[in-house]
CSV table of C-alpha atoms in Angstrom, one decimal:
chain,number,residue,atom,x,y,z
H,1,MET,CA,35.1,-63.6,-110.4
H,2,ILE,CA,32.5,-66.1,-111.4
H,3,CYS,CA,29.1,-66.1,-109.6
H,4,ARG,CA,28.3,-69.3,-107.7
H,5,LEU,CA,25.5,-70.4,-105.4
H,6,PRO,CA,24.3,-67.1,-104.0
H,7,PHE,CA,23.3,-66.8,-100.3
H,8,LYS,CA,19.8,-65.5,-100.8
H,9,PHE,CA,17.3,-68.3,-101.3
H,10,PRO,CA,15.3,-66.7,-104.1
H,11,GLU,CA,18.4,-66.5,-106.3
H,12,VAL,CA,19.2,-70.2,-105.4
H,13,LEU,CA,15.8,-71.2,-106.5
H,14,CYS,CA,16.1,-69.1,-109.6
H,15,GLN,CA,19.4,-70.9,-110.5
H,16,ALA,CA,18.1,-74.3,-109.6
H,17,LEU,CA,15.3,-74.1,-112.3
H,18,PRO,CA,17.0,-73.8,-115.7
H,19,LEU,CA,13.9,-72.4,-117.5
H,20,ALA,CA,13.9,-69.5,-115.1
H,21,LEU,CA,17.3,-68.4,-116.0
H,22,LEU,CA,16.0,-65.9,-118.5
H,23,LEU,CA,14.0,-64.2,-115.8
H,24,CYS,CA,16.8,-64.2,-113.2
H,25,VAL,CA,18.6,-61.0,-112.3
H,26,PRO,CA,22.3,-61.5,-113.0
H,27,CYS,CA,24.4,-62.0,-109.9
H,28,SER,CA,26.0,-58.8,-108.8
H,29,SER,CA,29.1,-60.2,-107.1
H,30,ALA,CA,31.4,-63.2,-107.4
H,31,LEU,CA,30.7,-65.9,-104.9
H,32,PHE,CA,32.5,-69.2,-104.5
H,33,ALA,CA,30.2,-72.2,-105.0
H,34,GLN,CA,31.3,-73.4,-101.6
H,35,GLU,CA,29.4,-70.5,-99.9
H,36,PRO,CA,31.9,-70.4,-97.0
H,37,GLU,CA,29.6,-68.4,-94.7
H,38,ALA,CA,26.9,-71.0,-94.8
H,39,LEU,CA,28.4,-73.1,-92.1
H,40,ALA,CA,28.4,-70.3,-89.5
H,41,GLY,CA,25.2,-71.4,-87.8
H,42,ALA,CA,25.2,-75.1,-88.8
H,43,ALA,CA,26.6,-77.8,-86.6
H,44,LYS,CA,28.1,-80.8,-88.3
H,45,PRO,CA,25.4,-83.5,-88.1
H,46,GLU,CA,26.1,-86.6,-86.0
H,47,ARG,CA,24.2,-88.8,-88.3
H,48,GLY,CA,24.0,-89.4,-92.1
H,49,PHE,CA,21.1,-90.5,-94.1
H,50,HIS,CA,19.1,-93.1,-92.3
H,51,THR,CA,17.5,-94.6,-95.5
H,52,PRO,CA,18.5,-94.9,-99.1
H,53,GLN,CA,15.4,-92.9,-100.0
H,54,GLU,CA,16.7,-89.9,-98.1
H,55,ARG,CA,20.0,-90.0,-100.0
H,56,GLN,CA,18.2,-90.5,-103.3
H,57,LYS,CA,16.1,-87.4,-102.6
H,58,ALA,CA,19.2,-85.3,-101.9
H,59,ALA,CA,20.9,-86.6,-105.1
H,60,HIS,CA,17.8,-85.9,-107.1
H,61,ASP,CA,17.7,-82.3,-105.9
H,62,ALA,CA,21.5,-81.7,-106.0
H,63,LEU,CA,23.0,-79.0,-108.1
H,64,LEU,CA,25.9,-79.7,-110.4
H,65,PHE,CA,26.6,-76.4,-111.9
H,66,THR,CA,25.8,-72.7,-111.5
H,67,PRO,CA,26.2,-70.2,-114.5
H,68,GLY,CA,28.4,-67.2,-114.0
H,69,THR,CA,30.5,-64.6,-115.9
H,70,ILE,CA,33.5,-66.6,-117.1
H,71,SER,CA,35.2,-63.5,-118.6
H,72,THR,CA,35.7,-62.0,-115.2
H,73,VAL,CA,37.0,-65.1,-113.4
H,74,ASP,CA,40.3,-64.5,-111.7
H,75,VAL,CA,41.9,-68.0,-112.0
H,76,VAL,CA,44.9,-67.2,-109.8
H,77,GLN,CA,42.9,-65.6,-107.0
H,78,GLY,CA,40.5,-68.6,-107.1
H,79,PRO,CA,37.5,-69.4,-105.0
H,80,GLU,CA,36.2,-67.1,-102.3
H,81,GLN,CA,37.3,-68.4,-98.9
H,82,ASP,CA,35.8,-68.4,-95.5
H,83,LYS,CA,36.6,-65.0,-94.0
H,84,LYS,CA,37.1,-66.7,-90.6
H,85,GLU,CA,39.9,-68.8,-91.8
H,86,PHE,CA,43.4,-68.0,-93.1
H,87,GLN,CA,43.2,-66.7,-96.7
H,88,LEU,CA,45.5,-68.7,-98.9
H,89,HIS,CA,47.0,-67.4,-102.2
H,90,TYR,CA,49.4,-68.6,-104.8
H,91,ASN,CA,53.0,-68.9,-103.4
H,92,ASP,CA,52.1,-68.0,-99.8
H,93,LYS,CA,54.3,-69.4,-97.1
H,94,VAL,CA,52.1,-71.4,-94.8
H,95,ILE,CA,53.5,-71.9,-91.3
H,96,CYS,CA,51.9,-74.8,-89.4
H,97,ASP,CA,52.3,-77.3,-86.6
H,98,PHE,CA,52.4,-81.0,-87.6
H,99,ALA,CA,49.2,-82.8,-86.7
H,100,THR,CA,48.5,-86.0,-88.7
H,101,PRO,CA,50.8,-88.5,-90.4
H,102,GLY,CA,50.0,-89.4,-94.0
H,103,LYS,CA,49.4,-93.1,-93.2
H,104,GLN,CA,46.3,-92.1,-91.2
H,105,MET,CA,44.8,-90.3,-94.2
H,106,ASN,CA,43.0,-91.7,-97.3
H,107,GLY,CA,44.9,-92.4,-100.5
H,108,LYS,CA,48.5,-93.4,-101.4
H,109,THR,CA,50.1,-90.1,-102.3
H,110,GLN,CA,52.5,-88.1,-100.2
H,111,LYS,CA,50.5,-86.1,-97.7
H,112,PHE,CA,50.1,-85.1,-94.0
H,113,GLY,CA,47.9,-83.0,-91.8
H,114,CYS,CA,49.1,-79.6,-90.4
H,115,LYS,CA,47.5,-76.9,-88.2
H,116,ILE,CA,48.1,-73.4,-89.6
H,117,THR,CA,49.5,-70.9,-87.2
H,118,SER,CA,50.3,-68.0,-89.7
H,119,VAL,CA,50.6,-67.2,-93.4
H,120,VAL,CA,53.1,-64.9,-95.1
H,121,SER,CA,52.3,-63.6,-98.6
H,122,PRO,CA,55.0,-62.9,-101.2
H,123,ASP,CA,54.5,-59.2,-100.6
H,124,GLY,CA,55.3,-59.6,-96.9
H,125,THR,CA,51.7,-59.4,-95.6
H,126,VAL,CA,51.4,-61.6,-92.5
H,127,GLN,CA,48.2,-63.3,-91.2
H,128,THR,CA,48.2,-64.5,-87.6
H,129,LEU,CA,45.6,-66.5,-85.7
H,130,THR,CA,43.1,-64.3,-83.9
H,131,PRO,CA,40.3,-65.1,-81.4
H,132,GLU,CA,37.7,-64.4,-84.1
H,133,MET,CA,39.0,-67.1,-86.4
H,134,LYS,CA,37.6,-70.6,-86.6
H,135,GLU,CA,40.6,-72.4,-88.1
H,136,SER,CA,39.7,-75.4,-86.0
H,137,GLY,CA,41.3,-78.4,-87.6
H,138,PRO,CA,44.5,-79.4,-89.5
H,139,VAL,CA,44.6,-78.9,-93.3
H,140,LYS,CA,45.6,-81.6,-95.8
H,141,VAL,CA,49.0,-80.9,-97.4
H,142,LYS,CA,50.0,-82.8,-100.5
H,143,PHE,CA,53.7,-82.4,-101.4
H,144,ASP,CA,56.8,-83.8,-103.2
H,145,PRO,CA,57.9,-82.5,-106.6
H,146,ASN,CA,57.7,-86.1,-107.9
H,147,ASN,CA,54.1,-86.5,-106.8
H,148,ASN,CA,52.2,-85.4,-110.0
H,149,GLU,CA,48.9,-85.0,-108.1
H,150,VAL,CA,50.4,-81.8,-106.7
H,151,TYR,CA,50.1,-80.3,-110.2
H,152,ALA,CA,47.1,-82.1,-111.6
H,153,GLU,CA,44.8,-81.5,-108.6
H,154,VAL,CA,45.2,-77.8,-108.9
H,155,ALA,CA,44.8,-77.6,-112.7
H,156,SER,CA,41.6,-79.8,-112.7
H,157,THR,CA,39.8,-78.3,-109.7
H,158,ARG,CA,40.5,-74.7,-110.8
H,159,LEU,CA,39.2,-75.5,-114.3
H,160,LEU,CA,36.0,-77.0,-113.0
H,161,TRP,CA,35.5,-74.1,-110.7
H,162,ALA,CA,36.3,-71.5,-113.3
H,163,ILE,CA,33.6,-72.7,-115.7
H,164,GLY,CA,30.9,-73.2,-113.1
H,165,TYR,CA,31.0,-76.8,-111.8
H,166,TYR,CA,31.4,-77.4,-108.1
H,167,ALA,CA,34.9,-78.4,-106.8
H,168,ASP,CA,37.2,-78.2,-103.8
H,169,GLY,CA,39.7,-75.4,-103.7
H,170,TRP,CA,43.4,-76.4,-103.9
H,171,PHE,CA,46.0,-73.7,-103.3
H,172,PRO,CA,49.7,-74.0,-104.3
H,173,VAL,CA,51.9,-72.8,-101.4
H,174,HIS,CA,55.2,-73.2,-99.6
H,175,VAL,CA,54.8,-75.0,-96.3
H,176,GLU,CA,57.0,-74.6,-93.2
H,177,CYS,CA,56.1,-77.4,-90.8
H,178,HIS,CA,57.1,-77.0,-87.2
H,179,ASN,CA,57.4,-80.0,-84.8
H,180,CYS,CA,57.6,-82.1,-87.9
H,181,PRO,CA,58.9,-85.7,-87.8
H,182,ALA,CA,61.6,-86.7,-90.2
H,183,ASP,CA,59.1,-89.0,-91.9
H,184,VAL,CA,55.7,-87.2,-92.1
H,185,ILE,CA,54.1,-90.3,-93.7
H,186,SER,CA,54.7,-92.6,-90.8
H,187,GLY,CA,55.0,-89.8,-88.2
H,188,SER,CA,58.4,-91.2,-87.0
H,189,GLY,CA,61.9,-89.8,-86.7
H,190,PRO,CA,63.5,-86.8,-85.1
H,191,VAL,CA,61.2,-83.7,-84.8
H,192,GLY,CA,62.1,-80.3,-86.2
H,193,THR,CA,61.2,-77.7,-88.8
H,194,LYS,CA,60.8,-78.9,-92.4
H,195,THR,CA,59.9,-77.1,-95.6
H,196,PHE,CA,57.8,-78.4,-98.5
H,197,TYR,CA,57.7,-77.0,-102.0
H,198,PRO,CA,55.9,-77.5,-104.3
H,199,ALA,CA,53.0,-78.2,-102.0
H,200,ILE,CA,49.2,-77.7,-102.1
H,201,ILE,CA,46.6,-77.3,-99.4
H,202,VAL,CA,42.9,-78.0,-99.8
H,203,ARG,CA,39.9,-75.9,-98.6
H,204,LYS,CA,37.2,-78.4,-99.0
H,205,PHE,CA,33.7,-77.4,-100.2
H,206,PRO,CA,32.3,-76.6,-96.7
H,207,TRP,CA,28.9,-78.1,-96.9
H,208,HIS,CA,28.3,-81.3,-95.0
H,209,GLU,CA,29.4,-84.5,-96.6
H,210,MET,CA,26.5,-87.0,-96.5
H,211,THR,CA,26.4,-90.7,-96.8
H,212,GLU,CA,24.1,-93.4,-95.5
H,213,ILE,CA,24.9,-94.4,-91.9
H,214,GLY,CA,27.7,-97.0,-91.9
H,215,LYS,CA,28.8,-96.2,-95.4
H,216,ASP,CA,31.4,-93.5,-94.8
H,217,ASN,CA,33.0,-93.9,-98.3
H,218,GLN,CA,29.8,-94.1,-100.2
H,219,GLY,CA,30.2,-91.2,-102.6
H,220,TRP,CA,28.1,-91.5,-105.8
H,221,SER,CA,28.6,-93.5,-109.0
H,222,TRP,CA,28.3,-92.2,-112.5
H,223,ALA,CA,25.4,-94.5,-113.1
H,224,GLU,CA,23.7,-92.9,-110.1
H,225,LEU,CA,24.3,-89.5,-111.7
H,226,ASP,CA,22.0,-90.4,-114.5
H,227,ALA,CA,19.6,-92.5,-112.5
H,228,LEU,CA,19.1,-90.1,-109.5
H,229,ASN,CA,20.0,-86.6,-110.4
H,230,GLY,CA,17.3,-84.3,-111.7
H,231,ARG,CA,19.5,-81.7,-113.4
H,232,PRO,CA,19.2,-81.3,-117.2
H,233,THR,CA,20.9,-83.8,-119.6
H,234,TYR,CA,23.3,-81.1,-120.8
H,235,GLU,CA,24.7,-80.6,-117.2
H,236,ARG,CA,25.0,-84.3,-116.5
H,237,ASP,CA,26.6,-85.1,-119.9
H,238,GLY,CA,28.7,-82.0,-119.4
H,239,ILE,CA,30.4,-83.2,-116.3
H,240,LYS,CA,31.0,-86.6,-117.9
H,241,LEU,CA,32.6,-85.0,-121.0
H,242,LEU,CA,34.8,-82.8,-118.7
H,243,ALA,CA,36.0,-86.0,-117.0
H,244,ALA,CA,37.1,-87.3,-120.4
H,245,PHE,CA,38.6,-83.9,-121.4
H,246,ILE,CA,41.0,-84.0,-118.4
H,247,GLN,CA,41.3,-87.8,-118.5
H,248,HIS,CA,40.0,-88.3,-114.9
H,249,SER,CA,40.1,-92.1,-115.0
H,250,ASP,CA,40.3,-92.9,-111.2
H,251,ASN,CA,36.6,-92.0,-111.0
H,252,LYS,CA,35.2,-94.6,-108.6
H,253,PRO,CA,32.3,-93.5,-106.3
H,254,GLU,CA,34.7,-92.6,-103.4
H,255,GLN,CA,36.0,-89.8,-105.7
H,256,GLN,CA,32.7,-88.0,-105.7
H,257,ARG,CA,30.5,-86.9,-102.9
H,258,VAL,CA,27.0,-85.5,-102.0
H,259,VAL,CA,27.0,-82.5,-99.7
H,260,CYS,CA,24.2,-80.7,-97.9
H,261,HIS,CA,24.0,-77.0,-97.1
H,262,LYS,CA,21.9,-77.5,-93.9
H,263,VAL,CA,21.1,-80.9,-92.4
H,264,ILE,CA,17.7,-81.4,-90.8
H,265,VAL,CA,17.4,-84.3,-88.4
H,266,ASP,CA,13.9,-85.3,-87.2
H,267,ASP,CA,14.2,-87.5,-84.1
H,268,LYS,CA,10.4,-87.9,-83.8
H,269,THR,CA,10.3,-90.4,-86.6
H,270,GLN,CA,11.5,-94.0,-86.3
H,271,PRO,CA,14.1,-94.4,-87.5
H,272,PRO,CA,15.0,-90.7,-87.4
H,273,SER,CA,14.9,-88.9,-90.8
H,274,THR,CA,17.6,-86.8,-92.3
H,275,THR,CA,17.0,-84.2,-95.1
H,276,CYS,CA,18.9,-81.4,-96.8
H,277,ASP,CA,17.6,-77.9,-97.5
H,278,LYS,CA,20.0,-77.7,-100.5
H,279,SER,CA,22.4,-80.2,-101.9
H,280,VAL,CA,25.3,-80.5,-104.4
H,281,MET,CA,27.0,-83.4,-106.2
H,282,LEU,CA,30.7,-82.8,-106.9
H,283,VAL,CA,33.9,-84.6,-107.9
H,284,GLN,CA,36.3,-84.5,-104.9
H,285,ASP,CA,39.5,-86.1,-106.1
H,286,VAL,CA,40.9,-85.3,-109.6
H,287,GLY,CA,44.6,-85.8,-108.9
H,288,ALA,CA,44.8,-88.5,-111.5
H,289,SER,CA,44.2,-86.3,-114.5
H,290,PHE,CA,45.8,-84.5,-117.4
H,291,GLY,CA,47.6,-87.7,-118.4
H,292,SER,CA,46.6,-90.7,-120.4
H,293,GLY,CA,44.1,-92.2,-117.9
H,294,GLY,CA,43.8,-96.0,-118.3
H,295,TRP,CA,43.7,-99.1,-116.2
H,296,PHE,CA,46.6,-98.1,-114.0
H,297,THR,CA,46.6,-94.6,-112.7
H,298,SER,CA,50.4,-94.4,-112.6
H,299,ASN,CA,52.1,-91.3,-111.3
H,300,ASP,CA,54.1,-90.9,-114.5
H,301,GLY,CA,51.5,-91.8,-117.2
H,302,ALA,CA,48.1,-90.9,-115.8
H,303,LYS,CA,48.9,-87.7,-113.9
H,304,MET,CA,50.0,-84.4,-115.4
H,305,ASN,CA,51.8,-85.8,-118.4
H,306,ILE,CA,51.6,-83.4,-121.4
H,307,ASP,CA,52.8,-86.0,-124.0
H,308,ASN,CA,50.2,-88.5,-122.9
H,309,TRP,CA,47.4,-86.0,-122.5
H,310,SER,CA,48.0,-84.2,-125.8
H,311,HIS,CA,48.1,-87.5,-127.7
H,312,THR,CA,45.0,-89.0,-126.1
H,313,LYS,CA,41.9,-88.5,-128.3
H,314,LEU,CA,38.9,-86.7,-126.8
H,315,TRP,CA,36.5,-88.8,-128.8
H,316,SER,CA,36.3,-92.5,-129.5
H,317,SER,CA,33.3,-91.8,-131.8
H,318,VAL,CA,32.1,-88.4,-133.0
H,319,GLY,CA,30.2,-86.9,-135.9
H,320,THR,CA,30.7,-83.8,-138.1
H,321,ASP,CA,28.5,-80.8,-138.9
H,322,ALA,CA,27.4,-82.6,-142.1
H,323,SER,CA,26.9,-86.0,-140.4
H,324,PRO,CA,26.2,-86.0,-136.7
H,325,LYS,CA,26.4,-89.4,-135.0
H,326,GLU,CA,26.2,-91.0,-131.6
H,327,CYS,CA,29.2,-89.7,-129.6
H,328,HIS,CA,31.3,-91.4,-127.1
H,329,ALA,CA,34.1,-89.6,-125.2
H,330,SER,CA,37.4,-91.5,-124.9
H,331,LEU,CA,38.0,-92.4,-121.3
H,332,ARG,CA,39.3,-95.7,-119.9
H,333,LYS,CA,38.5,-96.0,-116.2
H,334,SER,CA,41.1,-97.6,-113.9
H,335,LEU,CA,40.8,-101.2,-112.9
H,336,THR,CA,39.9,-100.2,-109.3
H,337,ALA,CA,37.2,-97.8,-110.4
H,338,HIS,CA,34.2,-100.1,-109.8
H,339,GLY,CA,31.1,-98.1,-110.6
H,340,GLY,CA,33.3,-95.7,-112.5
H,341,LEU,CA,33.0,-93.9,-115.8
H,342,SER,CA,34.3,-95.4,-119.1
H,343,ASN,CA,33.8,-94.0,-122.7
H,344,PRO,CA,30.6,-92.2,-121.8
H,345,SER,CA,27.9,-91.5,-124.3
H,346,ILE,CA,27.6,-87.8,-124.8
H,347,SER,CA,24.5,-86.0,-126.2
H,348,GLU,CA,24.7,-83.0,-128.5
H,349,GLU,CA,23.3,-80.8,-125.8
H,350,GLY,CA,26.1,-81.9,-123.4
H,351,ARG,CA,28.8,-81.3,-126.1
H,352,ARG,CA,27.4,-77.9,-126.9
H,353,PHE,CA,27.2,-77.0,-123.2
H,354,ASP,CA,30.8,-77.8,-122.5
H,355,ALA,CA,32.0,-76.2,-125.8
H,356,GLU,CA,30.2,-73.0,-124.8
H,357,LEU,CA,31.8,-73.0,-121.4
H,358,LEU,CA,35.4,-73.9,-122.4
H,359,CYS,CA,35.4,-71.6,-125.5
H,360,GLN,CA,34.8,-68.7,-123.2
H,361,LEU,CA,38.2,-69.2,-121.5
H,362,SER,CA,40.7,-66.7,-122.7
H,363,ASP,CA,44.4,-67.6,-123.4
H,364,HIS,CA,45.3,-65.6,-120.3
H,365,GLN,CA,42.9,-67.7,-118.1
H,366,ILE,CA,44.2,-70.9,-119.5
H,367,GLU,CA,47.8,-69.8,-118.9
H,368,ASP,CA,46.8,-69.0,-115.3
H,369,ILE,CA,45.4,-72.5,-114.8
H,370,PHE,CA,48.8,-74.1,-115.7
H,371,LYS,CA,50.8,-71.4,-114.0
H,372,LEU,CA,48.8,-72.0,-110.8
H,373,SER,CA,49.3,-75.8,-111.2
H,374,GLN,CA,53.1,-75.1,-111.0
H,375,ALA,CA,53.6,-77.4,-114.0
H,376,ALA,CA,57.0,-75.7,-114.7
H,377,GLU,CA,58.2,-77.0,-111.3
H,378,MET,CA,58.0,-80.7,-112.5
H,379,PRO,CA,61.4,-82.4,-112.3
H,380,LYS,CA,61.2,-83.4,-116.0
H,381,TYR,CA,61.9,-79.8,-117.0
H,382,HIS,CA,64.9,-79.4,-114.6
H,383,ASN,CA,68.5,-80.4,-114.3
H,384,SER,CA,69.8,-81.9,-111.0
H,385,ASP,CA,70.9,-78.5,-109.8
H,386,GLY,CA,67.3,-77.1,-110.2
H,387,SER,CA,68.0,-75.1,-113.3
H,388,PHE,CA,65.8,-75.5,-116.4
H,389,LYS,CA,66.9,-77.9,-119.1
H,390,THR,CA,67.9,-76.4,-122.4
H,391,GLY,CA,64.9,-75.0,-124.3
H,392,PHE,CA,62.7,-74.7,-121.2
H,393,ASP,CA,61.6,-72.0,-118.8
H,394,GLU,CA,58.4,-71.3,-117.0
H,395,ASN,CA,56.8,-69.6,-120.0
H,396,ALA,CA,57.8,-72.3,-122.4
H,397,VAL,CA,56.3,-75.0,-120.2
H,398,ILE,CA,53.0,-73.1,-119.8
H,399,ARG,CA,52.8,-72.4,-123.6
H,400,GLN,CA,53.1,-76.2,-124.2
H,401,TRP,CA,50.1,-76.9,-121.9
H,402,VAL,CA,48.0,-74.0,-123.3
H,403,ALA,CA,48.6,-75.2,-126.9
H,404,ALA,CA,47.6,-78.8,-125.9
H,405,PHE,CA,44.5,-77.5,-124.0
H,406,LYS,CA,43.4,-75.4,-127.0
H,407,ALA,CA,43.8,-78.2,-129.5
H,408,LYS,CA,41.7,-80.5,-127.4
H,409,ARG,CA,39.1,-77.7,-127.0
H,410,GLU,CA,38.9,-77.4,-130.8
H,411,ASP,CA,38.1,-81.1,-131.0
H,412,LEU,CA,35.3,-80.5,-128.6
H,413,ALA,CA,34.0,-77.5,-130.5
H,414,SER,CA,34.1,-79.1,-133.9
H,415,GLY,CA,32.4,-82.4,-133.2
H,416,ARG,CA,28.7,-83.0,-133.7
H,417,CYS,CA,26.6,-85.5,-131.8
H,418,LEU,CA,23.0,-86.7,-131.8
H,419,TRP,CA,20.5,-84.9,-129.6
H,420,LYS,CA,18.9,-86.6,-126.7
H,421,GLU,CA,16.6,-83.8,-125.6
H,422,LYS,CA,16.7,-81.1,-128.3
H,423,PRO,CA,15.3,-77.8,-127.1
H,424,GLN,CA,13.0,-75.8,-129.4
H,425,ASP,CA,15.7,-73.1,-129.5
H,426,PRO,CA,19.1,-74.7,-129.2
H,427,ALA,CA,20.6,-71.2,-128.7
H,428,TRP,CA,19.0,-71.3,-125.3
H,429,LEU,CA,21.9,-73.5,-124.1
H,430,GLN,CA,24.1,-70.5,-124.4
H,431,THR,CA,21.9,-68.6,-121.9
H,432,ALA,CA,22.0,-71.6,-119.6
H,433,SER,CA,25.8,-71.6,-119.5
H,434,THR,CA,26.5,-68.0,-118.6
H,435,THR,CA,25.1,-64.8,-117.1
H,436,GLU,CA,26.8,-62.7,-119.7
H,437,THR,CA,24.7,-61.1,-122.4
H,438,ALA,CA,27.3,-61.6,-125.2
H,439,PRO,CA,29.8,-64.2,-124.1
H,440,HIS,CA,33.2,-64.5,-125.8
H,441,ASN,CA,34.1,-67.3,-128.1
H,442,TYR,CA,37.8,-68.0,-128.3
H,443,CYS,CA,37.5,-71.2,-130.3
H,444,THR,CA,38.3,-71.3,-134.0
H,445,ALA,CA,35.8,-74.0,-134.7
H,446,LYS,CA,32.2,-73.0,-134.3
H,447,PRO,CA,30.8,-74.8,-131.2
H,448,PHE,CA,27.3,-75.0,-132.8
């Protein structure tokens, strides 16, 4: 498992200062960046930031990335989960009671809210609700085999998490919904038991989502990432390049969020002031990815379409080892993505950083990303009776996605860009990306 934001403050401080990485003691255990135990003693704040300056301070201090040991990441197991909640795993059967119709939830995709009552794993292990658990609210369920976000959301978030960027945890499961209306979107129709597969359930990064008061959908824009965030250029360019890599084009501010580990409200000031002890900036909705991106984030074209994704170039402008140039990643934001990201300029340090991260992923780990995404369940690979079309089975579908991923990764590794902030020793970027002494490099092209 990969190490994420550790619980002890000295280690957090160590990871928050890149130059101190060489002095840090490597993390001894694999912790999910969401730090699920952190909320145990923290009540959800009643108020957000009272001034723009408070939000700007949190954004400036926010972490984007934490280095870990990529070679030991268990992609299928995924992020560490809150021990006081039901533990979700690949292909679990989640039994729940219907709670929220999809029309009351954000977004346009097929979804509903459901309160978990028990979980049955494929090996027969049963989890039931106990008094010690704090499974308080309903979970979000995305469903429908024709809803390509069901596949793309898992692949994208698990990739981001595996290499060290912060992300929500999405888990592919079977859902058995009790007291479920015939139409879970409107909440209307006869009530009974319904099953949903494929389906995915989110365990959101559990720190407090923070916005200015009265701006519930504020998020953060990509321009603000550069203007406000104090992390190194290679981390900021790295997340922009990853957005282009997966073709995350529906990247308006509402798709990102600022979160606080602990919120401190001082009522003695006028107006009251709100600060964070630690903060993170993350991308929260990457369902429109692994397709062609573009102005219209259509279900068929912009979401989990291997033909479109594999034929969409990573770079609109890139140099070579002999002739580096100003680089721009190829990404067309959607028409509704005001404040979004389009054809971002990428520095050499950002390119190297991502190349170092992605080139550490083994074939097995990449296979697991697409196995977990349930890409082989997509209707395009199946006949009307559910059987695979001629020439396809689960392994064949996964092999196609792995080959496309590795080809795009080679384009990333072989390119050369102009430096923005060249370090005295460029090899130091390797140290910044991992806690391993001798990280693997599975790319054919030399990343640097």
